[in-house]
Coordinates of C-alpha atoms and ligand atoms in Angstrom, one line a residue:
M1 CA -45.1 2.7 15.2
N2 CA -48.0 2.2 17.4
I3 CA -48.3 -1.9 17.9
P4 CA -51.0 -3.4 19.6
K5 CA -50.1 -5.3 22.9
R6 CA -51.7 -8.0 24.3
K7 CA -50.4 -9.1 28.4
F8 CA -50.8 -13.1 29.8
D9 CA -48.9 -14.5 32.5
V10 CA -47.5 -17.4 30.6
V11 CA -47.0 -17.0 26.8
I12 CA -45.9 -20.2 25.6
V13 CA -44.3 -20.5 21.9
G14 CA -44.9 -23.7 20.8
A15 CA -48.2 -26.2 21.0
G16 CA -46.3 -30.0 20.2
G17 CA -45.9 -32.5 23.1
A18 CA -44.0 -29.9 25.2
G19 CA -46.1 -26.9 24.9
M20 CA -49.2 -28.4 25.6
R21 CA -47.8 -30.6 28.6
A22 CA -46.7 -27.1 30.1
A23 CA -49.7 -25.4 29.5
L24 CA -52.1 -27.6 30.4
Q25 CA -49.8 -27.9 34.1
L26 CA -50.3 -23.7 34.3
S27 CA -54.4 -23.6 33.2
E28 CA -55.3 -25.6 35.6
A29 CA -53.8 -24.0 37.9
G30 CA -55.9 -20.9 36.5
L31 CA -53.5 -19.2 35.3
K32 CA -53.5 -16.4 31.8
V33 CA -52.0 -18.5 29.3
A34 CA -51.7 -18.0 25.7
V35 CA -50.1 -20.6 23.5
L36 CA -48.6 -19.6 20.2
S37 CA -48.2 -22.4 16.8
K38 CA -47.5 -21.7 13.2
V39 CA -49.7 -24.5 12.1
F40 CA -53.6 -25.6 14.2
P41 CA -51.6 -27.3 17.6
T42 CA -52.2 -31.2 16.5
R43 CA -49.5 -30.5 13.3
S44 CA -46.9 -30.1 15.4
H45 CA -44.4 -32.1 14.7
T46 CA -44.9 -34.3 17.8
V47 CA -48.1 -36.5 15.7
A48 CA -45.9 -37.9 13.6
A49 CA -43.9 -39.9 16.4
Q50 CA -44.3 -43.5 15.9
G51 CA -42.5 -46.2 18.2
G52 CA -44.0 -44.6 21.7
I53 CA -42.7 -43.3 24.9
A54 CA -40.5 -45.1 27.5
A55 CA -41.7 -45.7 30.8
S56 CA -40.1 -48.4 33.4
L57 CA -43.1 -49.9 33.7
G58 CA -42.7 -53.5 33.3
N59 CA -45.7 -54.2 32.1
V60 CA -43.7 -57.7 30.0
T61 CA -40.7 -57.7 31.4
E62 CA -39.7 -56.9 34.8
D63 CA -37.8 -53.3 34.6
N64 CA -37.1 -50.3 36.8
W65 CA -36.2 -46.4 36.4
H66 CA -32.4 -47.3 37.5
W67 CA -31.7 -49.5 34.4
H68 CA -33.7 -46.7 32.3
M69 CA -31.1 -44.2 33.8
Y70 CA -28.0 -46.0 32.9
D71 CA -28.8 -46.9 29.3
T72 CA -30.4 -43.5 28.7
V73 CA -26.2 -41.9 30.4
K74 CA -24.7 -45.0 28.4
G75 CA -27.0 -44.1 25.0
S76 CA -25.8 -40.0 25.9
D77 CA -22.2 -41.2 25.3
Y78 CA -21.5 -40.0 29.0
L79 CA -22.3 -36.4 27.6
G80 CA -26.1 -36.6 29.5
D81 CA -26.1 -34.6 32.9
Q82 CA -27.2 -37.4 35.5
D83 CA -29.4 -34.9 37.5
A84 CA -31.7 -35.0 34.8
I85 CA -31.6 -38.3 33.8
E86 CA -32.3 -39.8 37.6
F87 CA -35.4 -36.9 37.5
M88 CA -36.4 -37.5 33.8
C89 CA -36.0 -41.3 34.7
R90 CA -37.6 -41.9 38.1
Q91 CA -40.9 -39.9 36.5
A92 CA -41.4 -41.6 33.6
P93 CA -43.8 -44.4 35.5
E94 CA -46.4 -41.2 37.1
V95 CA -46.1 -39.6 34.0
V96 CA -47.2 -42.4 31.4
Y97 CA -50.0 -43.2 33.6
E98 CA -51.2 -39.6 33.7
L99 CA -51.9 -39.8 30.5
E100 CA -53.6 -43.2 30.3
H101 CA -55.8 -41.2 32.2
Y102 CA -55.8 -38.5 30.6
G103 CA -57.8 -40.2 28.5
M104 CA -55.1 -41.6 25.8
P105 CA -55.3 -44.5 23.6
F106 CA -52.7 -47.0 24.3
D107 CA -52.5 -50.4 22.3
R108 CA -53.6 -52.4 25.4
L109 CA -51.7 -56.0 26.3
E110 CA -54.1 -59.9 26.9
N111 CA -54.2 -58.5 30.9
G112 CA -55.4 -54.8 29.9
K113 CA -52.1 -52.9 30.7
I114 CA -50.5 -50.4 28.7
Y115 CA -48.7 -52.2 25.3
Q116 CA -45.1 -52.3 25.1
R117 CA -42.3 -52.9 23.1
P118 CA -38.8 -52.7 23.0
F119 CA -36.0 -50.5 21.2
G120 CA -32.6 -49.3 20.7
G121 CA -30.4 -49.0 23.3
H122 CA -33.1 -49.9 26.2
S123 CA -31.5 -52.7 28.7
R124 CA -32.3 -54.5 31.7
N125 CA -29.8 -55.0 34.5
F126 CA -27.2 -52.3 33.4
G127 CA -26.9 -53.9 29.9
D128 CA -28.0 -57.3 30.3
T129 CA -30.9 -58.4 28.1
Q130 CA -33.1 -56.0 25.8
A131 CA -35.2 -54.8 27.6
T132 CA -39.8 -54.5 26.4
R133 CA -40.1 -50.5 27.7
S134 CA -41.8 -48.3 25.2
C135 CA -45.2 -47.1 25.7
A136 CA -47.0 -47.1 22.5
A137 CA -49.9 -46.6 20.7
A138 CA -49.7 -48.6 17.4
D139 CA -46.6 -47.0 15.7
R140 CA -48.8 -43.4 16.3
T141 CA -48.8 -43.0 19.7
G142 CA -46.9 -39.4 19.1
H143 CA -51.0 -38.9 16.9
A144 CA -52.6 -40.6 20.4
M145 CA -50.6 -38.6 22.9
L146 CA -50.8 -35.0 21.0
H147 CA -55.0 -35.5 21.2
T148 CA -55.1 -35.6 24.2
L149 CA -53.5 -33.1 25.2
Y150 CA -55.3 -30.8 22.6
Q151 CA -58.7 -31.6 23.9
R152 CA -57.3 -31.7 27.7
N153 CA -56.4 -27.6 27.3
V154 CA -59.3 -26.7 25.7
S155 CA -61.1 -27.7 28.5
A156 CA -58.7 -26.0 31.1
N157 CA -59.4 -23.5 29.0
T158 CA -56.1 -22.5 27.3
Q159 CA -56.4 -19.6 24.7
F160 CA -55.0 -20.6 21.4
F161 CA -53.2 -18.6 18.7
V162 CA -53.3 -20.2 15.6
E163 CA -51.3 -19.8 12.9
W164 CA -48.8 -16.9 14.4
M165 CA -45.6 -16.5 14.2
A166 CA -43.3 -15.8 16.8
L167 CA -40.7 -13.3 15.4
D168 CA -38.1 -12.5 18.2
L169 CA -38.2 -12.5 22.3
I170 CA -38.1 -9.3 24.3
R171 CA -35.1 -9.5 27.1
D172 CA -34.8 -5.7 28.5
Q173 CA -30.9 -4.2 29.5
Q174 CA -31.4 -5.8 32.7
G175 CA -31.6 -9.6 30.9
D176 CA -34.9 -10.2 31.6
V177 CA -37.2 -11.9 28.9
L178 CA -40.8 -10.2 29.1
G179 CA -42.2 -11.7 26.1
V180 CA -42.5 -12.2 22.3
T181 CA -43.3 -10.0 19.6
A182 CA -45.4 -11.9 16.4
L183 CA -47.1 -11.9 13.1
E184 CA -50.5 -13.3 13.0
M185 CA -50.6 -14.9 9.5
E186 CA -54.1 -14.2 8.6
T187 CA -53.9 -10.7 8.3
G188 CA -49.6 -9.9 8.5
D189 CA -49.8 -8.0 11.7
V190 CA -47.7 -7.7 14.1
M191 CA -48.4 -8.1 17.8
I192 CA -46.0 -7.4 21.3
L193 CA -48.0 -10.6 23.9
Q194 CA -46.6 -9.5 27.6
A195 CA -46.0 -11.8 29.8
R196 CA -44.1 -12.5 32.9
A197 CA -43.0 -15.9 32.0
T198 CA -42.1 -16.8 28.5
L199 CA -41.8 -20.9 27.2
F200 CA -40.3 -21.6 24.3
A201 CA -41.6 -25.4 23.4
T202 CA -40.9 -24.5 19.8
G203 CA -39.1 -28.0 18.4
G204 CA -36.9 -29.0 16.6
A205 CA -35.1 -27.7 13.6
G206 CA -34.1 -30.8 11.1
R207 CA -34.8 -29.0 8.2
I208 CA -31.4 -27.7 8.3
F209 CA -30.1 -31.1 6.3
H210 CA -31.3 -31.7 2.9
A211 CA -32.9 -35.7 3.7
S212 CA -34.5 -35.3 7.1
T213 CA -37.7 -36.7 8.7
N214 CA -39.0 -33.8 10.2
A215 CA -41.6 -31.2 9.2
F216 CA -41.4 -28.6 6.9
I217 CA -42.6 -26.3 9.5
N218 CA -39.0 -27.0 12.3
T219 CA -37.2 -24.5 12.0
G220 CA -35.0 -23.1 15.0
D221 CA -36.9 -20.7 14.9
G222 CA -36.8 -20.7 19.8
L223 CA -32.7 -21.9 18.5
G224 CA -33.7 -18.4 16.7
M225 CA -34.7 -16.1 18.8
A226 CA -32.7 -16.6 21.8
A227 CA -29.1 -16.7 19.7
R228 CA -30.4 -13.4 18.7
V229 CA -31.0 -11.7 22.4
G230 CA -27.5 -13.3 23.7
I231 CA -28.4 -16.5 24.6
P232 CA -26.3 -19.1 24.3
L233 CA -27.0 -22.6 22.5
Q234 CA -26.1 -25.7 24.1
D235 CA -24.6 -29.5 22.5
M236 CA -25.3 -28.1 18.7
E237 CA -22.7 -30.7 17.2
F238 CA -24.5 -33.4 18.2
W239 CA -27.6 -33.9 15.6
Q240 CA -28.9 -38.5 15.4
F241 CA -29.1 -39.4 12.5
H242 CA -32.3 -41.8 12.5
P243 CA -31.1 -45.5 10.2
T244 CA -34.4 -46.3 8.4
G245 CA -36.2 -43.3 6.3
V246 CA -37.2 -43.9 3.0
Y247 CA -34.5 -44.4 0.5
G248 CA -34.9 -40.7 -1.7
V249 CA -37.4 -39.5 0.6
G250 CA -36.2 -39.1 4.1
V251 CA -39.7 -39.7 5.9
L252 CA -39.7 -41.8 8.8
I253 CA -39.7 -45.9 9.9
S254 CA -40.0 -45.7 12.6
E255 CA -37.0 -48.2 14.8
A256 CA -40.7 -49.9 16.4
V257 CA -40.7 -52.5 13.0
R258 CA -36.8 -53.3 14.6
G259 CA -38.2 -53.7 18.1
E260 CA -41.0 -55.8 17.0
G261 CA -38.8 -58.0 14.6
G262 CA -37.6 -56.5 11.1
Y263 CA -34.1 -56.2 10.9
L264 CA -31.1 -54.3 8.5
I265 CA -30.1 -56.2 5.3
N266 CA -27.0 -55.3 2.8
K267 CA -26.8 -56.4 -1.1
D268 CA -25.8 -59.8 -0.4
G269 CA -28.9 -60.5 1.9
E270 CA -26.8 -60.8 5.2
R271 CA -27.6 -59.0 8.2
F272 CA -25.0 -57.7 8.6
M273 CA -25.6 -55.5 12.7
E274 CA -24.3 -59.0 13.6
R275 CA -20.9 -57.6 12.9
Y276 CA -21.2 -54.1 14.4
A277 CA -23.0 -55.1 17.7
P278 CA -22.8 -58.7 18.4
H279 CA -25.3 -58.4 21.3
A280 CA -27.9 -55.9 20.4
K281 CA -27.5 -56.4 16.7
D282 CA -30.5 -54.4 14.9
L283 CA -31.7 -52.7 18.7
A284 CA -27.8 -51.1 18.8
S285 CA -28.5 -47.4 19.6
R286 CA -28.9 -45.0 16.6
D287 CA -25.5 -43.5 16.1
V288 CA -23.9 -47.4 15.9
V289 CA -26.3 -48.5 13.6
S290 CA -26.7 -45.2 11.4
R291 CA -22.8 -45.3 11.0
A292 CA -23.1 -48.7 10.6
L293 CA -25.6 -48.1 7.1
T294 CA -23.3 -45.6 5.6
T295 CA -20.4 -47.7 6.0
E296 CA -21.9 -50.8 4.5
I297 CA -22.4 -48.1 1.4
K298 CA -19.2 -46.7 1.5
E299 CA -17.4 -50.4 1.0
G300 CA -20.0 -51.2 -1.9
R301 CA -22.4 -53.0 -0.2
G302 CA -24.8 -51.0 -0.5
Y303 CA -28.8 -52.6 -2.5
G304 CA -30.1 -50.6 -6.0
P305 CA -27.9 -49.7 -9.4
H306 CA -25.9 -47.1 -7.2
A307 CA -25.2 -49.5 -4.4
D308 CA -26.3 -46.0 -2.2
H309 CA -29.1 -48.3 0.2
L310 CA -29.7 -50.8 2.3
L311 CA -33.1 -53.0 3.1
L312 CA -35.5 -53.5 6.1
K313 CA -36.8 -56.7 6.1
L314 CA -40.5 -57.6 8.1
D315 CA -42.1 -59.5 5.7
H316 CA -41.3 -62.6 8.0
L317 CA -43.3 -60.9 10.6
G318 CA -46.3 -62.2 9.2
A319 CA -49.7 -59.5 7.8
E320 CA -51.0 -60.0 11.2
V321 CA -48.6 -58.1 13.5
I322 CA -47.9 -56.1 10.2
K323 CA -51.2 -55.0 10.2
S324 CA -52.3 -54.3 13.1
R325 CA -48.6 -53.1 15.1
L326 CA -47.2 -50.9 11.9
P327 CA -50.1 -49.5 10.4
G328 CA -48.4 -46.4 9.7
I329 CA -45.4 -47.7 8.7
R330 CA -46.7 -49.7 5.7
E331 CA -49.2 -46.9 4.4
I332 CA -45.6 -44.9 4.2
A333 CA -44.1 -47.6 2.2
I334 CA -46.9 -48.4 0.1
K335 CA -46.9 -44.1 -0.7
F336 CA -43.3 -43.4 -0.3
A337 CA -41.5 -46.5 -1.5
H338 CA -44.0 -47.8 -4.0
I339 CA -43.5 -51.1 -1.7
D340 CA -46.2 -53.4 0.5
P341 CA -43.9 -54.7 3.5
I342 CA -45.6 -57.8 3.5
E343 CA -44.3 -59.1 1.4
Q344 CA -41.1 -56.7 0.4
P345 CA -38.1 -55.5 2.4
I346 CA -38.0 -51.7 2.6
P347 CA -35.2 -49.2 1.0
V348 CA -34.4 -46.9 3.8
V349 CA -30.7 -44.6 4.8
P350 CA -29.6 -42.8 7.5
T351 CA -31.5 -39.4 8.0
A352 CA -31.6 -36.8 9.9
H353 CA -33.9 -36.8 12.5
Y354 CA -33.3 -34.7 16.0
M355 CA -31.4 -32.4 17.8
M356 CA -30.0 -33.3 20.8
G357 CA -28.5 -29.3 21.6
G358 CA -30.7 -27.0 22.8
I359 CA -31.4 -23.8 24.4
P360 CA -29.6 -24.9 28.0
T361 CA -32.1 -25.4 30.7
N362 CA -32.0 -26.7 33.9
L363 CA -34.3 -29.9 35.2
H364 CA -36.8 -26.5 35.4
G365 CA -37.1 -26.4 32.4
Q366 CA -35.9 -22.7 33.2
V367 CA -33.1 -21.3 31.3
V368 CA -29.5 -20.9 32.5
A369 CA -26.9 -18.5 30.8
P370 CA -24.8 -16.5 31.4
Y371 CA -26.7 -13.3 33.0
K372 CA -25.1 -10.5 36.2
T373 CA -22.9 -12.9 37.5
G374 CA -21.8 -16.7 36.5
P375 CA -21.7 -18.5 33.1
E376 CA -25.3 -20.5 34.9
E377 CA -27.7 -18.1 35.9
V378 CA -31.8 -18.6 35.1
V379 CA -32.9 -16.3 33.0
P380 CA -35.6 -13.9 34.8
G381 CA -38.8 -15.3 32.9
F382 CA -37.4 -17.2 30.6
Y383 CA -38.5 -20.9 30.0
A384 CA -37.5 -23.8 27.5
V385 CA -39.3 -27.6 26.6
G386 CA -38.7 -30.1 24.6
E387 CA -36.3 -30.6 21.9
C388 CA -35.8 -27.2 21.5
A389 CA -34.5 -27.1 24.6
C390 CA -31.0 -28.8 26.5
V391 CA -31.3 -29.8 29.6
S392 CA -29.8 -32.1 28.8
V393 CA -31.0 -35.8 28.8
H394 CA -29.6 -37.1 25.7
G395 CA -26.3 -35.6 26.0
A396 CA -24.0 -36.8 22.0
N397 CA -26.9 -39.4 21.4
R398 CA -30.3 -39.3 22.4
L399 CA -32.4 -43.0 22.6
G400 CA -35.7 -43.7 20.9
T401 CA -38.7 -42.9 22.9
N402 CA -37.0 -40.9 25.0
S403 CA -38.1 -37.1 23.5
L404 CA -41.1 -37.5 24.4
L405 CA -40.9 -38.7 28.0
D406 CA -39.0 -35.4 28.3
L407 CA -41.6 -33.5 27.0
I408 CA -43.8 -34.7 29.1
V409 CA -41.8 -35.0 32.0
F410 CA -40.1 -31.3 32.4
G411 CA -43.2 -29.8 30.3
R412 CA -44.7 -30.3 32.9
S413 CA -42.0 -29.3 35.7
A414 CA -42.0 -26.4 33.7
G415 CA -45.0 -26.0 34.5
N416 CA -44.8 -26.3 38.0
Q417 CA -41.6 -23.6 38.3
I418 CA -43.1 -21.2 36.2
I419 CA -46.5 -21.4 39.4
E420 CA -43.9 -20.7 42.5
D421 CA -41.9 -18.2 40.2
L422 CA -44.9 -15.9 39.6
K423 CA -45.9 -15.8 43.1
R424 CA -43.2 -14.2 44.0
N425 CA -43.8 -12.2 40.8
S426 CA -47.2 -10.8 40.5
H427 CA -46.3 -7.4 38.1
H428 CA -45.6 -8.2 35.0
K429 CA -42.5 -5.7 34.2
Q430 CA -42.7 -2.3 32.1
L431 CA -41.6 -3.0 28.6
P432 CA -38.6 -1.2 27.1
A433 CA -40.0 1.9 24.7
D434 CA -37.6 -0.1 21.2
I435 CA -39.1 -3.3 22.6
A436 CA -40.6 -4.6 18.5
D437 CA -37.5 -2.6 16.7
T438 CA -35.8 -5.7 15.7
S439 CA -38.8 -7.8 14.5
L440 CA -39.9 -4.6 12.3
A441 CA -36.1 -3.6 10.8
R442 CA -36.7 -7.5 9.9
L443 CA -39.9 -7.1 8.4
A444 CA -38.8 -3.9 6.4
R445 CA -35.3 -5.3 5.2
L446 CA -37.8 -7.9 3.8
D447 CA -40.5 -5.2 2.1
N448 CA -37.4 -2.9 1.0
Q449 CA -34.9 -5.5 -0.3
K450 CA -34.1 -5.2 -4.0
D451 CA -31.3 -7.7 -6.0
G452 CA -31.7 -10.3 -3.6
E453 CA -32.2 -13.7 -3.8
S454 CA -34.6 -16.0 -2.9
V455 CA -35.3 -17.8 -0.5
A456 CA -35.7 -20.9 -1.8
Q457 CA -32.0 -20.8 -3.5
V458 CA -30.5 -19.5 -0.7
G459 CA -32.5 -22.8 1.9
E460 CA -31.5 -25.1 -0.7
A461 CA -27.6 -23.9 -0.1
L462 CA -27.9 -24.7 3.9
R463 CA -29.5 -28.0 3.4
K464 CA -26.8 -29.0 0.7
T465 CA -23.7 -27.7 2.9
M466 CA -25.4 -29.3 6.3
Q467 CA -25.5 -32.4 4.5
K468 CA -22.2 -32.2 2.6
Y469 CA -20.0 -31.5 5.7
C470 CA -22.0 -32.4 8.5
G471 CA -23.1 -35.2 7.9
V472 CA -22.8 -39.0 9.7
F473 CA -18.8 -39.0 9.9
R474 CA -17.0 -35.7 10.1
F475 CA -13.3 -34.8 8.7
A476 CA -11.6 -32.5 9.8
N477 CA -11.0 -30.2 6.0
M478 CA -14.6 -30.8 5.2
L479 CA -15.3 -29.3 8.8
K480 CA -13.1 -26.0 8.5
E481 CA -14.4 -25.9 4.4
G482 CA -17.7 -26.2 5.8
V483 CA -17.2 -23.3 8.7
E484 CA -16.0 -21.0 5.5
E485 CA -19.1 -22.1 3.5
I486 CA -21.7 -21.9 5.7
S487 CA -20.8 -17.6 6.6
E488 CA -20.9 -17.2 2.9
V489 CA -24.3 -18.7 3.5
A490 CA -24.7 -15.8 5.8
Q491 CA -24.2 -13.4 4.1
R492 CA -27.0 -14.7 1.4
V493 CA -29.5 -14.9 4.3
A494 CA -29.9 -11.2 5.0
Q495 CA -29.9 -10.6 1.4
T496 CA -32.8 -12.5 0.4
E497 CA -35.7 -10.7 -1.6
I498 CA -39.2 -12.5 -1.5
Q499 CA -41.4 -11.3 -5.1
D500 CA -44.5 -11.2 -3.0
R501 CA -45.5 -8.8 -1.0
S502 CA -48.7 -8.8 0.2
R503 CA -50.0 -9.2 3.9
V504 CA -52.7 -11.7 4.1
F505 CA -51.4 -15.1 4.5
N506 CA -47.9 -14.4 3.2
T507 CA -45.7 -17.8 3.5
A508 CA -43.2 -17.0 1.4
R509 CA -42.7 -14.1 3.9
V510 CA -42.5 -16.9 6.8
E511 CA -40.1 -18.6 4.6
A512 CA -38.0 -15.4 4.9
L513 CA -38.5 -15.3 8.2
E514 CA -37.6 -19.0 9.1
L515 CA -34.5 -19.5 6.3
D516 CA -32.7 -15.4 9.6
N517 CA -33.6 -19.0 11.9
L518 CA -32.3 -21.9 10.6
I519 CA -29.0 -20.3 9.6
E520 CA -28.4 -19.6 13.8
V521 CA -29.2 -23.6 14.1
A522 CA -26.7 -24.4 10.9
T523 CA -24.0 -21.7 11.5
A524 CA -24.2 -23.4 15.4
T525 CA -24.2 -26.5 14.7
M526 CA -20.8 -26.2 11.8
V527 CA -18.7 -23.9 14.7
S528 CA -19.6 -26.6 17.4
A529 CA -18.6 -29.9 15.5
E530 CA -15.6 -28.5 14.1
A531 CA -13.5 -27.3 17.8
R532 CA -15.1 -30.5 19.4
R533 CA -11.9 -32.3 18.7
E534 CA -13.3 -35.8 19.3
S535 CA -15.7 -38.4 18.8
R536 CA -18.2 -39.2 21.1
G537 CA -22.0 -39.9 20.4
A538 CA -24.2 -38.7 16.7
H539 CA -20.2 -36.5 16.8
A540 CA -17.9 -39.2 13.9
R541 CA -14.9 -37.2 13.6
N542 CA -12.7 -39.4 11.2
D543 CA -9.5 -38.0 12.7
F544 CA -9.9 -38.5 16.8
P545 CA -11.2 -41.0 16.3
E546 CA -12.4 -41.9 20.2
R547 CA -13.7 -40.3 22.7
N548 CA -12.0 -38.3 25.2
D549 CA -12.9 -38.1 28.3
D550 CA -9.5 -36.0 29.4
K551 CA -10.2 -32.9 27.4
W552 CA -14.3 -33.4 26.0
L553 CA -16.6 -34.7 28.3
K554 CA -17.9 -30.9 29.1
H555 CA -21.4 -29.0 27.1
T556 CA -19.9 -26.6 24.1
L557 CA -21.9 -23.3 24.3
F558 CA -22.2 -21.4 20.8
F559 CA -22.2 -17.6 21.2
K560 CA -24.1 -15.8 18.0
E561 CA -22.0 -12.5 19.2
D562 CA -18.6 -13.2 17.6
R563 CA -19.0 -16.6 17.0
R564 CA -17.4 -17.2 20.0
I565 CA -17.4 -21.1 22.1
D566 CA -17.1 -21.9 25.6
Y567 CA -17.9 -25.0 27.7
K568 CA -19.1 -26.2 30.4
P569 CA -18.7 -29.3 32.9
V570 CA -21.1 -31.9 32.7
R571 CA -22.5 -32.6 35.3
L572 CA -21.6 -36.0 36.5
K573 CA -24.2 -36.3 40.4
P574 CA -27.5 -37.5 39.9
L575 CA -29.3 -37.0 42.9
T576 CA -30.0 -39.9 44.7
V577 CA -28.2 -42.6 43.6
S578 CA -23.7 -43.0 42.9
S579 CA -23.3 -41.8 39.7
F580 CA -22.5 -43.8 36.0
P581 CA -19.3 -43.3 35.6
P582 CA -17.7 -43.0 31.9
K583 CA -16.5 -46.0 30.3
A584 CA -16.3 -47.7 27.6
R585 CA -19.4 -48.1 25.2
T586 CA -20.2 -51.1 23.4
Y587 CA -23.3 -52.8 22.3
Ligands
FAD1 C1 -40.7 -38.2 12.6 C2 -40.5 -38.6 13.6 C3 -40.8 -39.5 14.4 C4 -40.8 -39.2 16.2 N1 -41.0 -40.5 16.7 C5 -40.6 -40.9 17.8 C6 -41.2 -41.9 18.7 O1 -41.3 -42.8 18.7 N2 -40.6 -41.7 20.1 C7 -40.0 -40.1 20.2 O2 -39.5 -40.0 22.3 N3 -40.1 -38.9 19.6 C8 -40.0 -39.9 18.0 N4 -39.1 -38.4 17.8 C9 -38.8 -37.2 18.3 C10 -40.0 -36.2 19.0 O3 -40.8 -36.8 18.3 C11 -40.1 -34.6 18.6 O4 -38.4 -34.6 19.6 C12 -40.6 -34.7 19.9 O5 -42.3 -34.7 19.4 C13 -40.6 -33.1 19.7 O6 -41.6 -31.9 20.8 P1 -41.9 -30.1 20.6 O7 -43.7 -30.2 21.7 O8 -40.2 -30.2 21.2 O9 -42.6 -29.8 19.2 P2 -43.1 -29.9 18.2 O10 -44.2 -31.0 18.3 O11 -42.0 -30.3 17.1 O12 -44.0 -28.4 17.9 C14 -43.4 -27.4 17.6 C15 -44.3 -26.3 17.7 O13 -44.0 -25.1 18.5 C16 -44.2 -24.5 17.2 N5 -43.5 -23.3 16.3 C17 -42.3 -22.8 16.0 N6 -42.0 -22.3 15.8 C18 -42.6 -21.5 15.1 C19 -42.9 -20.0 16.1 N7 -41.8 -19.6 16.0 N8 -44.3 -19.2 16.9 C20 -44.9 -20.2 17.0 N9 -44.8 -21.3 16.8 C21 -43.8 -21.6 16.9 C22 -45.1 -25.2 16.5 O14 -45.9 -24.2 15.4 C23 -45.3 -26.1 16.7 O15 -47.0 -26.2 17.2 C24 -39.9 -38.4 16.1 C25 -39.3 -37.4 15.7 C26 -40.5 -37.2 14.3 C27 -39.3 -36.1 13.8

């Protein structure tokens, strides 16, 4: 079959904060850049980010990057790579000022400087007191950031392919990456996008869980595509559950609410976080707070007729603060919980929120995987940034506001690395003849499948399985059963059937193709979680309740083929300062 082909210097899959920050760097350097997105760029999930972006500007209280680095290492439960963490925290002020100069409308303090608010797990003086580090535009920081980046990209002539879905990564016999195949949703046509550098910025995969704060498009496509061509997925057992999703719907209530002074209460009106984290209380890190909520519910102190949720109280902040600093939250509470937080507390439960794992990269955004000789070599032509990547700065638990920072720091550094790499690699490599076969076979299967199950039904089974067997607390026997159940779901995924086989805007086909990616992410998660016999960060096991640095201070690598697991060491050595050695983690 003759498939149309287009050539670019760089193809970027994903138009969220990560993809657009990288694209900007590349387009401004004069390269020919294509950015693909399943949705209009400013509808990417980054738009939903509420609370802010971390940087030690010190606009409210004294601060420095070294304290930020300490918090991030501690927050990661020592699984984060300390070279990458130093790199990120040191660059934070610079990249935030850069956003400011691009025109990002941050809130302002009286003196005109960027407004900052406290956030969970961020401290001063190496854990001493609460830091005020999150730079914010009300509770719509991601919205402000994404629109700013989009406008800059338009003026830099980045070429957007809107409502295009990348299907598969093109990798040749040598293991080099040469572009992607993609589906134009409007027509149903398939195209080959050839590139000298291919960057994935496809975002998270929170849709593997039943209750999730993530957008419906967050289906882990980048991870699925990488896994299918033999790239391992790193640290997939670590999923962040956000403590405050709206009860019954999962929509996020930002930690900014607690940053502004809101707090959690149980059915007795008790401020229970004082028992779990006497020092940081409601602003302990997210894994700690989510476990506290789950324990309150389990021990019968939950609120409501089923005692199955808790309350987030903020009415004491006053109408003024709520309306000016948390307008989006108020809107969400009114719309989804049918209460006005100026008067009543918001009903909340822990909800799947963020994927700490992803495609393994170094701090230049280059994907590292077994290639020719070693287990951790740069894969030529392949880069990843943002939530789909694992650098790893978040380790076993991410601190709030560090993700937006990760997008901008590593989006920029990947852009710079690609500019350097393309100077040496000035020609497009020859494409193999069978290059689109995998994608065409996947589409043909869907067109010809008979007697299959619906995508909705199998998708529901996948999400229920993950929610039941791989949630906030994990149990040995449940994880074992979970591995078996998810294998059964995988067999069902391979036989889904769609009723609508038309070509134009066929969203049923898109959802079926997304399910192929969700199952890769779900399988990697369950298998990696079953294998890790300790509790660390967001991975809490009943049979191994303690962290075990002797055996488990290492990154997991999951390979799709034979579901093989391997491990690689954590990089404990920072770039210039001395290492923060693992110690007990308390808040
Ligand atoms: C509700 C919510 C609030 C949050 N608040 C904060 C916060 O305040 N601070 C913070 O630091 N972090 C926050 N986070 C986390 C942070 O927002 C995300 O981790 C981050 O925005 C992800 O950005 P990204 O660029 O990696 O991906 P995204 O913004 O998710 O973008 C992914 C892009 O990839 C495209 N894509 C995916 N698959 C394909 C495909 N197959 N073909 C073509 N295109 C594809 C999508 O269309 C999209 O353009 C929040 C997350 C959520 C869900």
